mmCIF file with all atom_site columns, C-alpha atoms and ligand atoms in Angstrom:
data_model
loop_
_atom_site.group_PDB
_atom_site.id
_atom_site.type_symbol
_atom_site.label_atom_id
_atom_site.label_alt_id
_atom_site.label_comp_id
_atom_site.label_asym_id
_atom_site.label_entity_id
_atom_site.label_seq_id
_atom_site.pdbx_PDB_ins_code
_atom_site.Cartn_x
_atom_site.Cartn_y
_atom_site.Cartn_z
_atom_site.occupancy
_atom_site.B_iso_or_equiv
_atom_site.pdbx_formal_charge
_atom_site.auth_seq_id
_atom_site.auth_comp_id
_atom_site.auth_asym_id
_atom_site.auth_atom_id
_atom_site.pdbx_PDB_model_num
ATOM   1   C CA  . MET A 1 1   ? 16.395 26.716 25.700  1.00 92.00 ? 12  MET A CA  1
ATOM   2   C CA  . VAL A 1 2   ? 16.698 24.762 22.344  1.00 97.00 ? 13  VAL A CA  1
ATOM   3   C CA  . ARG A 1 3   ? 14.793 26.572 19.598  1.00 98.00 ? 14  ARG A CA  1
ATOM   4   C CA  . ALA A 1 4   ? 13.370 25.340 16.421  1.00 98.00 ? 15  ALA A CA  1
ATOM   5   C CA  . LEU A 1 5   ? 11.594 27.037 13.531  1.00 98.00 ? 16  LEU A CA  1
ATOM   6   C CA  . ILE A 1 6   ? 9.362  25.071 11.121  1.00 98.00 ? 17  ILE A CA  1
ATOM   7   C CA  . VAL A 1 7   ? 8.341  26.785 7.768   1.00 98.00 ? 18  VAL A CA  1
ATOM   8   C CA  . TYR A 1 8   ? 5.641  24.877 6.127   1.00 98.00 ? 19  TYR A CA  1
ATOM   9   C CA  . SER A 1 9   ? 3.039  25.291 3.446   1.00 97.00 ? 20  SER A CA  1
ATOM   10  C CA  . SER A 1 10  ? -0.246 23.661 2.894   1.00 97.00 ? 21  SER A CA  1
ATOM   11  C CA  . LEU A 1 11  ? -3.128 24.134 0.688   1.00 96.00 ? 22  LEU A CA  1
ATOM   12  C CA  . THR A 1 12  ? -5.781 21.746 1.717   1.00 97.00 ? 23  THR A CA  1
ATOM   13  C CA  . GLY A 1 13  ? -4.673 21.027 5.269   1.00 98.00 ? 24  GLY A CA  1
ATOM   14  C CA  . ASN A 1 14  ? -2.423 17.905 5.131   1.00 98.00 ? 25  ASN A CA  1
ATOM   15  C CA  . THR A 1 15  ? 0.869  19.156 5.812   1.00 98.00 ? 26  THR A CA  1
ATOM   16  C CA  . GLU A 1 16  ? -0.480 21.640 8.308   1.00 98.00 ? 27  GLU A CA  1
ATOM   17  C CA  . ALA A 1 17  ? -1.950 18.418 10.351  1.00 98.00 ? 28  ALA A CA  1
ATOM   18  C CA  . CYS A 1 18  ? 1.692  16.893 9.899   1.00 98.00 ? 29  CYS A CA  1
ATOM   19  C CA  . CYS A 1 19  ? 3.433  20.044 10.925  1.00 98.00 ? 30  CYS A CA  1
ATOM   20  C CA  . ASP A 1 20  ? 1.045  20.307 13.987  1.00 98.00 ? 31  ASP A CA  1
ATOM   21  C CA  . ILE A 1 21  ? 2.187  16.714 14.834  1.00 98.00 ? 32  ILE A CA  1
ATOM   22  C CA  . VAL A 1 22  ? 5.478  17.536 14.775  1.00 98.00 ? 33  VAL A CA  1
ATOM   23  C CA  . ALA A 1 23  ? 5.270  20.887 16.618  1.00 98.00 ? 34  ALA A CA  1
ATOM   24  C CA  . GLU A 1 24  ? 3.579  19.173 19.506  1.00 98.00 ? 35  GLU A CA  1
ATOM   25  C CA  . GLU A 1 25  ? 6.267  16.512 19.826  1.00 98.00 ? 36  GLU A CA  1
ATOM   26  C CA  . LEU A 1 26  ? 8.999  19.107 19.566  1.00 98.00 ? 37  LEU A CA  1
ATOM   27  C CA  . GLU A 1 27  ? 7.392  21.198 22.484  1.00 98.00 ? 38  GLU A CA  1
ATOM   28  C CA  . ASN A 1 28  ? 6.903  17.830 24.459  1.00 98.00 ? 39  ASN A CA  1
ATOM   29  C CA  . GLN A 1 29  ? 10.790 17.510 24.190  1.00 97.00 ? 40  GLN A CA  1
ATOM   30  C CA  . GLY A 1 30  ? 10.945 20.838 25.710  1.00 97.00 ? 41  GLY A CA  1
ATOM   31  C CA  . VAL A 1 31  ? 11.957 22.764 22.470  1.00 98.00 ? 42  VAL A CA  1
ATOM   32  C CA  . GLU A 1 32  ? 10.611 26.192 22.028  1.00 98.00 ? 43  GLU A CA  1
ATOM   33  C CA  . VAL A 1 33  ? 8.891  26.132 18.431  1.00 98.00 ? 44  VAL A CA  1
ATOM   34  C CA  . THR A 1 34  ? 8.203  28.911 16.235  1.00 98.00 ? 45  THR A CA  1
ATOM   35  C CA  . THR A 1 35  ? 6.039  28.095 13.155  1.00 98.00 ? 46  THR A CA  1
ATOM   36  C CA  . PHE A 1 36  ? 6.196  30.517 9.816   1.00 98.00 ? 47  PHE A CA  1
ATOM   37  C CA  . HIS A 1 37  ? 3.945  30.013 6.788   1.00 97.00 ? 48  HIS A CA  1
ATOM   38  C CA  . ALA A 1 38  ? 6.219  29.850 3.552   1.00 96.00 ? 49  ALA A CA  1
ATOM   39  C CA  . TYR A 1 39  ? 4.466  33.309 2.441   1.00 94.00 ? 50  TYR A CA  1
ATOM   40  C CA  . ASP A 1 40  ? 5.986  34.939 5.792   1.00 95.00 ? 51  ASP A CA  1
ATOM   41  C CA  . ALA A 1 41  ? 9.363  33.333 5.889   1.00 97.00 ? 52  ALA A CA  1
ATOM   42  C CA  . MET A 1 42  ? 12.891 33.874 4.362   1.00 97.00 ? 53  MET A CA  1
ATOM   43  C CA  . PRO A 1 43  ? 15.560 31.129 4.676   1.00 97.00 ? 54  PRO A CA  1
ATOM   44  C CA  . GLU A 1 44  ? 17.833 33.494 6.659   1.00 98.00 ? 55  GLU A CA  1
ATOM   45  C CA  . ASP A 1 45  ? 15.159 33.050 9.507   1.00 98.00 ? 56  ASP A CA  1
ATOM   46  C CA  . TYR A 1 46  ? 16.738 29.813 10.285  1.00 98.00 ? 57  TYR A CA  1
ATOM   47  C CA  . LEU A 1 47  ? 19.922 31.571 11.316  1.00 98.00 ? 58  LEU A CA  1
ATOM   48  C CA  . SER A 1 48  ? 18.309 32.572 14.630  1.00 97.00 ? 59  SER A CA  1
ATOM   49  C CA  . PHE A 1 49  ? 17.350 28.877 15.435  1.00 98.00 ? 60  PHE A CA  1
ATOM   50  C CA  . ASP A 1 50  ? 18.881 25.623 16.469  1.00 98.00 ? 61  ASP A CA  1
ATOM   51  C CA  . ILE A 1 51  ? 16.624 23.072 14.564  1.00 98.00 ? 62  ILE A CA  1
ATOM   52  C CA  . CYS A 1 52  ? 15.432 23.832 11.116  1.00 98.00 ? 63  CYS A CA  1
ATOM   53  C CA  . VAL A 1 53  ? 12.501 22.041 10.110  1.00 98.00 ? 64  VAL A CA  1
ATOM   54  C CA  . LEU A 1 54  ? 10.516 22.378 6.594   1.00 98.00 ? 65  LEU A CA  1
ATOM   55  C CA  . GLY A 1 55  ? 7.132  20.860 5.702   1.00 98.00 ? 66  GLY A CA  1
ATOM   56  C CA  . SER A 1 56  ? 5.774  21.254 2.007   1.00 98.00 ? 67  SER A CA  1
ATOM   57  C CA  . TYR A 1 57  ? 3.224  19.320 -0.012  1.00 97.00 ? 68  TYR A CA  1
ATOM   58  C CA  . ALA A 1 58  ? 4.004  18.414 -3.560  1.00 96.00 ? 69  ALA A CA  1
ATOM   59  C CA  . TYR A 1 59  ? 3.129  20.234 -6.386  1.00 94.00 ? 70  TYR A CA  1
ATOM   60  C CA  . GLY A 1 60  ? 3.085  19.507 -10.121 1.00 79.00 ? 71  GLY A CA  1
ATOM   61  C CA  . ASP A 1 61  ? 3.066  16.194 -11.733 1.00 64.00 ? 72  ASP A CA  1
ATOM   62  C CA  . HIS A 1 62  ? 6.911  15.615 -10.758 1.00 62.00 ? 73  HIS A CA  1
ATOM   63  C CA  . GLY A 1 63  ? 6.311  16.397 -7.175  1.00 57.00 ? 74  GLY A CA  1
ATOM   64  C CA  . VAL A 1 64  ? 8.148  19.680 -7.414  1.00 79.00 ? 75  VAL A CA  1
ATOM   65  C CA  . VAL A 1 65  ? 8.342  22.491 -4.828  1.00 87.00 ? 76  VAL A CA  1
ATOM   66  C CA  . PRO A 1 66  ? 4.888  24.753 -4.739  1.00 91.00 ? 77  PRO A CA  1
ATOM   67  C CA  . ASP A 1 67  ? 5.060  28.152 -5.899  1.00 91.00 ? 78  ASP A CA  1
ATOM   68  C CA  . GLU A 1 68  ? 4.946  29.922 -2.666  1.00 93.00 ? 79  GLU A CA  1
ATOM   69  C CA  . PHE A 1 69  ? 8.299  27.944 -1.857  1.00 95.00 ? 80  PHE A CA  1
ATOM   70  C CA  . GLU A 1 70  ? 10.025 28.625 -5.082  1.00 92.00 ? 81  GLU A CA  1
ATOM   71  C CA  . GLU A 1 71  ? 11.719 31.932 -3.864  1.00 93.00 ? 82  GLU A CA  1
ATOM   72  C CA  . PHE A 1 72  ? 12.724 30.428 -0.743  1.00 95.00 ? 83  PHE A CA  1
ATOM   73  C CA  . TYR A 1 73  ? 14.047 27.225 -2.319  1.00 94.00 ? 84  TYR A CA  1
ATOM   74  C CA  . GLU A 1 74  ? 16.229 29.193 -4.663  1.00 93.00 ? 85  GLU A CA  1
ATOM   75  C CA  . GLU A 1 75  ? 17.368 31.537 -1.952  1.00 95.00 ? 86  GLU A CA  1
ATOM   76  C CA  . MET A 1 76  ? 18.378 28.317 0.245   1.00 94.00 ? 87  MET A CA  1
ATOM   77  C CA  . ALA A 1 77  ? 21.501 27.951 -2.256  1.00 91.00 ? 88  ALA A CA  1
ATOM   78  C CA  . GLN A 1 78  ? 23.182 30.972 -0.777  1.00 93.00 ? 89  GLN A CA  1
ATOM   79  C CA  . LEU A 1 79  ? 22.693 29.984 3.005   1.00 96.00 ? 90  LEU A CA  1
ATOM   80  C CA  . ASN A 1 80  ? 25.053 28.706 5.322   1.00 97.00 ? 91  ASN A CA  1
ATOM   81  C CA  . LEU A 1 81  ? 23.454 26.685 8.093   1.00 98.00 ? 92  LEU A CA  1
ATOM   82  C CA  . SER A 1 82  ? 26.789 24.809 9.432   1.00 97.00 ? 93  SER A CA  1
ATOM   83  C CA  . GLY A 1 83  ? 26.270 23.817 12.919  1.00 96.00 ? 94  GLY A CA  1
ATOM   84  C CA  . LYS A 1 84  ? 22.392 23.415 12.774  1.00 98.00 ? 95  LYS A CA  1
ATOM   85  C CA  . ILE A 1 85  ? 20.261 20.413 12.619  1.00 98.00 ? 96  ILE A CA  1
ATOM   86  C CA  . TYR A 1 86  ? 17.672 19.910 9.767   1.00 98.00 ? 97  TYR A CA  1
ATOM   87  C CA  . GLY A 1 87  ? 14.689 17.998 8.845   1.00 98.00 ? 98  GLY A CA  1
ATOM   88  C CA  . VAL A 1 88  ? 12.125 17.850 6.226   1.00 98.00 ? 99  VAL A CA  1
ATOM   89  C CA  . PHE A 1 89  ? 8.668  16.261 6.111   1.00 98.00 ? 100 PHE A CA  1
ATOM   90  C CA  . GLY A 1 90  ? 5.913  16.593 3.353   1.00 98.00 ? 101 GLY A CA  1
ATOM   91  C CA  . SER A 1 91  ? 2.712  15.511 2.097   1.00 97.00 ? 102 SER A CA  1
ATOM   92  C CA  . GLY A 1 92  ? 2.014  14.094 -1.529  1.00 96.00 ? 103 GLY A CA  1
ATOM   93  C CA  . ASP A 1 93  ? -0.288 11.810 -3.153  1.00 96.00 ? 104 ASP A CA  1
ATOM   94  C CA  . THR A 1 94  ? 0.928  8.198  -4.262  1.00 96.00 ? 105 THR A CA  1
ATOM   95  C CA  . PHE A 1 95  ? -1.285 8.427  -7.290  1.00 94.00 ? 106 PHE A CA  1
ATOM   96  C CA  . TYR A 1 96  ? 1.500  10.756 -8.967  1.00 92.00 ? 107 TYR A CA  1
ATOM   97  C CA  . PRO A 1 97  ? 4.529  9.327  -10.677 1.00 91.00 ? 108 PRO A CA  1
ATOM   98  C CA  . THR A 1 98  ? 6.907  11.262 -8.226  1.00 92.00 ? 109 THR A CA  1
ATOM   99  C CA  . PHE A 1 99  ? 5.703  10.874 -4.703  1.00 94.00 ? 110 PHE A CA  1
ATOM   100 C CA  . CYS A 1 100 ? 6.886  13.754 -2.506  1.00 95.00 ? 111 CYS A CA  1
ATOM   101 C CA  . GLY A 1 101 ? 9.593  14.658 -4.775  1.00 94.00 ? 112 GLY A CA  1
ATOM   102 C CA  . GLN A 1 102 ? 9.651  18.009 -2.687  1.00 95.00 ? 113 GLN A CA  1
ATOM   103 C CA  . VAL A 1 103 ? 11.058 16.152 0.321   1.00 96.00 ? 114 VAL A CA  1
ATOM   104 C CA  . ASP A 1 104 ? 13.923 14.913 -1.513  1.00 96.00 ? 115 ASP A CA  1
ATOM   105 C CA  . ASP A 1 105 ? 14.691 18.533 -3.328  1.00 95.00 ? 116 ASP A CA  1
ATOM   106 C CA  . PHE A 1 106 ? 14.506 20.323 0.024   1.00 96.00 ? 117 PHE A CA  1
ATOM   107 C CA  . GLN A 1 107 ? 16.877 17.693 1.869   1.00 97.00 ? 118 GLN A CA  1
ATOM   108 C CA  . ALA A 1 108 ? 19.223 18.244 -1.075  1.00 96.00 ? 119 ALA A CA  1
ATOM   109 C CA  . ARG A 1 109 ? 19.026 22.044 -0.415  1.00 96.00 ? 120 ARG A CA  1
ATOM   110 C CA  . PHE A 1 110 ? 19.534 21.697 3.261   1.00 98.00 ? 121 PHE A CA  1
ATOM   111 C CA  . ASP A 1 111 ? 22.639 19.494 2.370   1.00 97.00 ? 122 ASP A CA  1
ATOM   112 C CA  . GLN A 1 112 ? 24.105 22.376 0.435   1.00 97.00 ? 123 GLN A CA  1
ATOM   113 C CA  . THR A 1 113 ? 23.754 24.870 3.494   1.00 97.00 ? 124 THR A CA  1
ATOM   114 C CA  . GLN A 1 114 ? 26.013 22.656 5.352   1.00 97.00 ? 125 GLN A CA  1
ATOM   115 C CA  . ALA A 1 115 ? 23.277 21.808 8.158   1.00 98.00 ? 126 ALA A CA  1
ATOM   116 C CA  . SER A 1 116 ? 23.264 18.251 9.283   1.00 98.00 ? 127 SER A CA  1
ATOM   117 C CA  . ARG A 1 117 ? 20.548 16.344 8.644   1.00 98.00 ? 128 ARG A CA  1
ATOM   118 C CA  . GLY A 1 118 ? 18.922 15.390 12.123  1.00 98.00 ? 129 GLY A CA  1
ATOM   119 C CA  . ALA A 1 119 ? 16.346 12.812 10.947  1.00 98.00 ? 130 ALA A CA  1
ATOM   120 C CA  . GLU A 1 120 ? 15.362 11.264 7.518   1.00 98.00 ? 131 GLU A CA  1
ATOM   121 C CA  . GLY A 1 121 ? 12.675 13.069 5.592   1.00 98.00 ? 132 GLY A CA  1
ATOM   122 C CA  . VAL A 1 122 ? 9.074  11.877 6.133   1.00 98.00 ? 133 VAL A CA  1
ATOM   123 C CA  . LYS A 1 123 ? 6.631  11.361 3.208   1.00 98.00 ? 134 LYS A CA  1
ATOM   124 C CA  . VAL A 1 124 ? 3.222  11.155 4.106   1.00 98.00 ? 135 VAL A CA  1
ATOM   125 C CA  . ASN A 1 125 ? 0.394  10.130 1.661   1.00 98.00 ? 136 ASN A CA  1
ATOM   126 C CA  . LEU A 1 126 ? -2.321 12.586 1.920   1.00 98.00 ? 137 LEU A CA  1
ATOM   127 C CA  . TYR A 1 127 ? -3.699 13.171 5.609   1.00 98.00 ? 138 TYR A CA  1
ATOM   128 C CA  . PRO A 1 128 ? -1.525 11.683 8.211   1.00 98.00 ? 139 PRO A CA  1
ATOM   129 C CA  . GLU A 1 129 ? -3.034 8.480  9.546   1.00 98.00 ? 140 GLU A CA  1
ATOM   130 C CA  . GLU A 1 130 ? -2.004 6.964  12.978  1.00 98.00 ? 141 GLU A CA  1
ATOM   131 C CA  . GLU A 1 131 ? 1.214  5.216  11.508  1.00 98.00 ? 142 GLU A CA  1
ATOM   132 C CA  . ASP A 1 132 ? 2.056  8.371  9.865   1.00 98.00 ? 143 ASP A CA  1
ATOM   133 C CA  . ALA A 1 133 ? 1.749  10.167 13.190  1.00 98.00 ? 144 ALA A CA  1
ATOM   134 C CA  . GLU A 1 134 ? 4.055  7.861  14.792  1.00 98.00 ? 145 GLU A CA  1
ATOM   135 C CA  . ARG A 1 135 ? 6.510  8.374  12.139  1.00 98.00 ? 146 ARG A CA  1
ATOM   136 C CA  . LEU A 1 136 ? 6.174  12.224 12.474  1.00 98.00 ? 147 LEU A CA  1
ATOM   137 C CA  . VAL A 1 137 ? 6.669  11.922 16.249  1.00 98.00 ? 148 VAL A CA  1
ATOM   138 C CA  . HIS A 1 138 ? 9.686  9.726  15.981  1.00 98.00 ? 149 HIS A CA  1
ATOM   139 C CA  . PHE A 1 139 ? 11.167 12.457 13.350  1.00 98.00 ? 150 PHE A CA  1
ATOM   140 C CA  . ALA A 1 140 ? 10.582 15.005 16.039  1.00 98.00 ? 151 ALA A CA  1
ATOM   141 C CA  . ARG A 1 141 ? 12.282 12.959 18.635  1.00 98.00 ? 152 ARG A CA  1
ATOM   142 C CA  . GLN A 1 142 ? 15.462 12.108 16.337  1.00 98.00 ? 153 GLN A CA  1
ATOM   143 C CA  . LEU A 1 143 ? 15.870 15.698 15.629  1.00 98.00 ? 154 LEU A CA  1
ATOM   144 C CA  . VAL A 1 144 ? 16.239 16.594 19.181  1.00 98.00 ? 155 VAL A CA  1
ATOM   145 C CA  . GLU A 1 145 ? 18.398 13.500 20.044  1.00 98.00 ? 156 GLU A CA  1
ATOM   146 C CA  . THR A 1 146 ? 20.572 14.441 17.179  1.00 97.00 ? 157 THR A CA  1
ATOM   147 C CA  . TYR A 1 147 ? 20.780 18.184 18.374  1.00 97.00 ? 158 TYR A CA  1
ATOM   148 C CA  . GLN A 1 148 ? 21.708 16.928 21.942  1.00 95.00 ? 159 GLN A CA  1
ATOM   149 C CA  . SER A 1 149 ? 24.433 14.222 20.841  1.00 92.00 ? 160 SER A CA  1
HETATM 150 N N1  . LIG B 2 .   ? 1.745  14.569 -5.049  1.00 52.01 ? 9   LIG B N1  1
HETATM 151 C C1  . LIG B 2 .   ? 2.873  14.219 -5.066  1.00 52.01 ? 9   LIG B C1  1
HETATM 152 O O1  . LIG B 2 .   ? 3.314  13.198 -4.509  1.00 52.01 ? 9   LIG B O1  1
HETATM 153 N N2  . LIG B 2 .   ? 3.419  14.423 -6.289  1.00 52.01 ? 9   LIG B N2  1
HETATM 154 C C2  . LIG B 2 .   ? 3.095  15.235 -7.198  1.00 52.01 ? 9   LIG B C2  1
HETATM 155 O O2  . LIG B 2 .   ? 3.664  15.229 -8.211  1.00 52.01 ? 9   LIG B O2  1
HETATM 156 C C3  . LIG B 2 .   ? 1.799  15.738 -6.933  1.00 52.01 ? 9   LIG B C3  1
HETATM 157 N N3  . LIG B 2 .   ? 1.311  16.715 -7.876  1.00 52.01 ? 9   LIG B N3  1
HETATM 158 C C4  . LIG B 2 .   ? 0.242  17.309 -7.719  1.00 52.01 ? 9   LIG B C4  1
HETATM 159 C C5  . LIG B 2 .   ? -0.288 18.443 -8.567  1.00 52.01 ? 9   LIG B C5  1
HETATM 160 C C6  . LIG B 2 .   ? -1.484 18.959 -8.465  1.00 52.01 ? 9   LIG B C6  1
HETATM 161 C C7  . LIG B 2 .   ? -2.060 20.072 -9.263  1.00 52.01 ? 9   LIG B C7  1
HETATM 162 C C8  . LIG B 2 .   ? -2.164 18.755 -7.144  1.00 52.01 ? 9   LIG B C8  1
HETATM 163 C C9  . LIG B 2 .   ? -3.499 19.669 -6.772  1.00 52.01 ? 9   LIG B C9  1
HETATM 164 C C10 . LIG B 2 .   ? -1.519 17.843 -6.192  1.00 52.01 ? 9   LIG B C10 1
HETATM 165 C C11 . LIG B 2 .   ? -0.758 17.140 -6.312  1.00 52.01 ? 9   LIG B C11 1
HETATM 166 N N4  . LIG B 2 .   ? -0.091 16.328 -5.571  1.00 52.01 ? 9   LIG B N4  1
HETATM 167 C C12 . LIG B 2 .   ? 1.255  15.570 -5.823  1.00 52.01 ? 9   LIG B C12 1
HETATM 168 C C13 . LIG B 2 .   ? -0.805 16.064 -4.066  1.00 52.01 ? 9   LIG B C13 1
HETATM 169 C C14 . LIG B 2 .   ? -0.619 16.862 -3.133  1.00 52.01 ? 9   LIG B C14 1
HETATM 170 O O3  . LIG B 2 .   ? 0.708  17.199 -2.780  1.00 52.01 ? 9   LIG B O3  1
HETATM 171 C C15 . LIG B 2 .   ? -1.484 16.352 -2.108  1.00 52.01 ? 9   LIG B C15 1
HETATM 172 O O4  . LIG B 2 .   ? -2.730 16.170 -2.100  1.00 52.01 ? 9   LIG B O4  1
HETATM 173 C C16 . LIG B 2 .   ? -1.066 16.896 -0.496  1.00 52.01 ? 9   LIG B C16 1
HETATM 174 O O5  . LIG B 2 .   ? -1.730 16.031 0.540   1.00 52.01 ? 9   LIG B O5  1
HETATM 175 C C17 . LIG B 2 .   ? -1.726 18.315 -0.414  1.00 52.01 ? 9   LIG B C17 1
HETATM 176 O O6  . LIG B 2 .   ? -1.280 18.648 0.814   1.00 52.01 ? 9   LIG B O6  1
HETATM 177 P P1  . LIG B 2 .   ? -1.877 19.842 1.450   1.00 52.01 ? 9   LIG B P1  1
HETATM 178 O O7  . LIG B 2 .   ? -3.467 19.517 2.044   1.00 52.01 ? 9   LIG B O7  1
HETATM 179 O O8  . LIG B 2 .   ? -1.063 20.175 2.626   1.00 52.01 ? 9   LIG B O8  1
HETATM 180 O O9  . LIG B 2 .   ? -2.039 21.041 0.600   1.00 52.01 ? 9   LIG B O9  1
#
């Protein structure tokens, strides 16, 4: 069975709602899903999974990685995830000059690990509305399709 790990962080529930949509669709696609909060996860945890997913909100005026992901983000630089598929989603607020910069930052980090991007990152403005949910479902399906191709 294909296995996916989603590591996420959410302060006010928006990213968590995105995470639930992604997890449900991965399960619909027959994937066994494990979900860890950023506080309880280390980048090495991805080594035991086929599909590596990360969901984070944006923090700081330039959309940077939130505090609880900082160590994780730093440690990702030493990780080799070649052969694995990854995908990043996140929530932010278009009010800020840099909208969802954390999604780009985490994608760049995953690229350094030599994992393959299975789907383009999804940036959600605040809480996922219907159209966002569709993009997140598509994201999850694409991750599985890329893994299987
Ligand atoms: N969103 C952005 O897109 N870019 C930012 O630079 C940014 N900075 C923020 C700084 C602070 C102090 C706060 C409170 C929010 C900021 N946000 C920014 C918005 C949050 O990322 C957004 O509200 C998000 O939906 C929160 O997700 P959560 O409900 O999962 O915690």
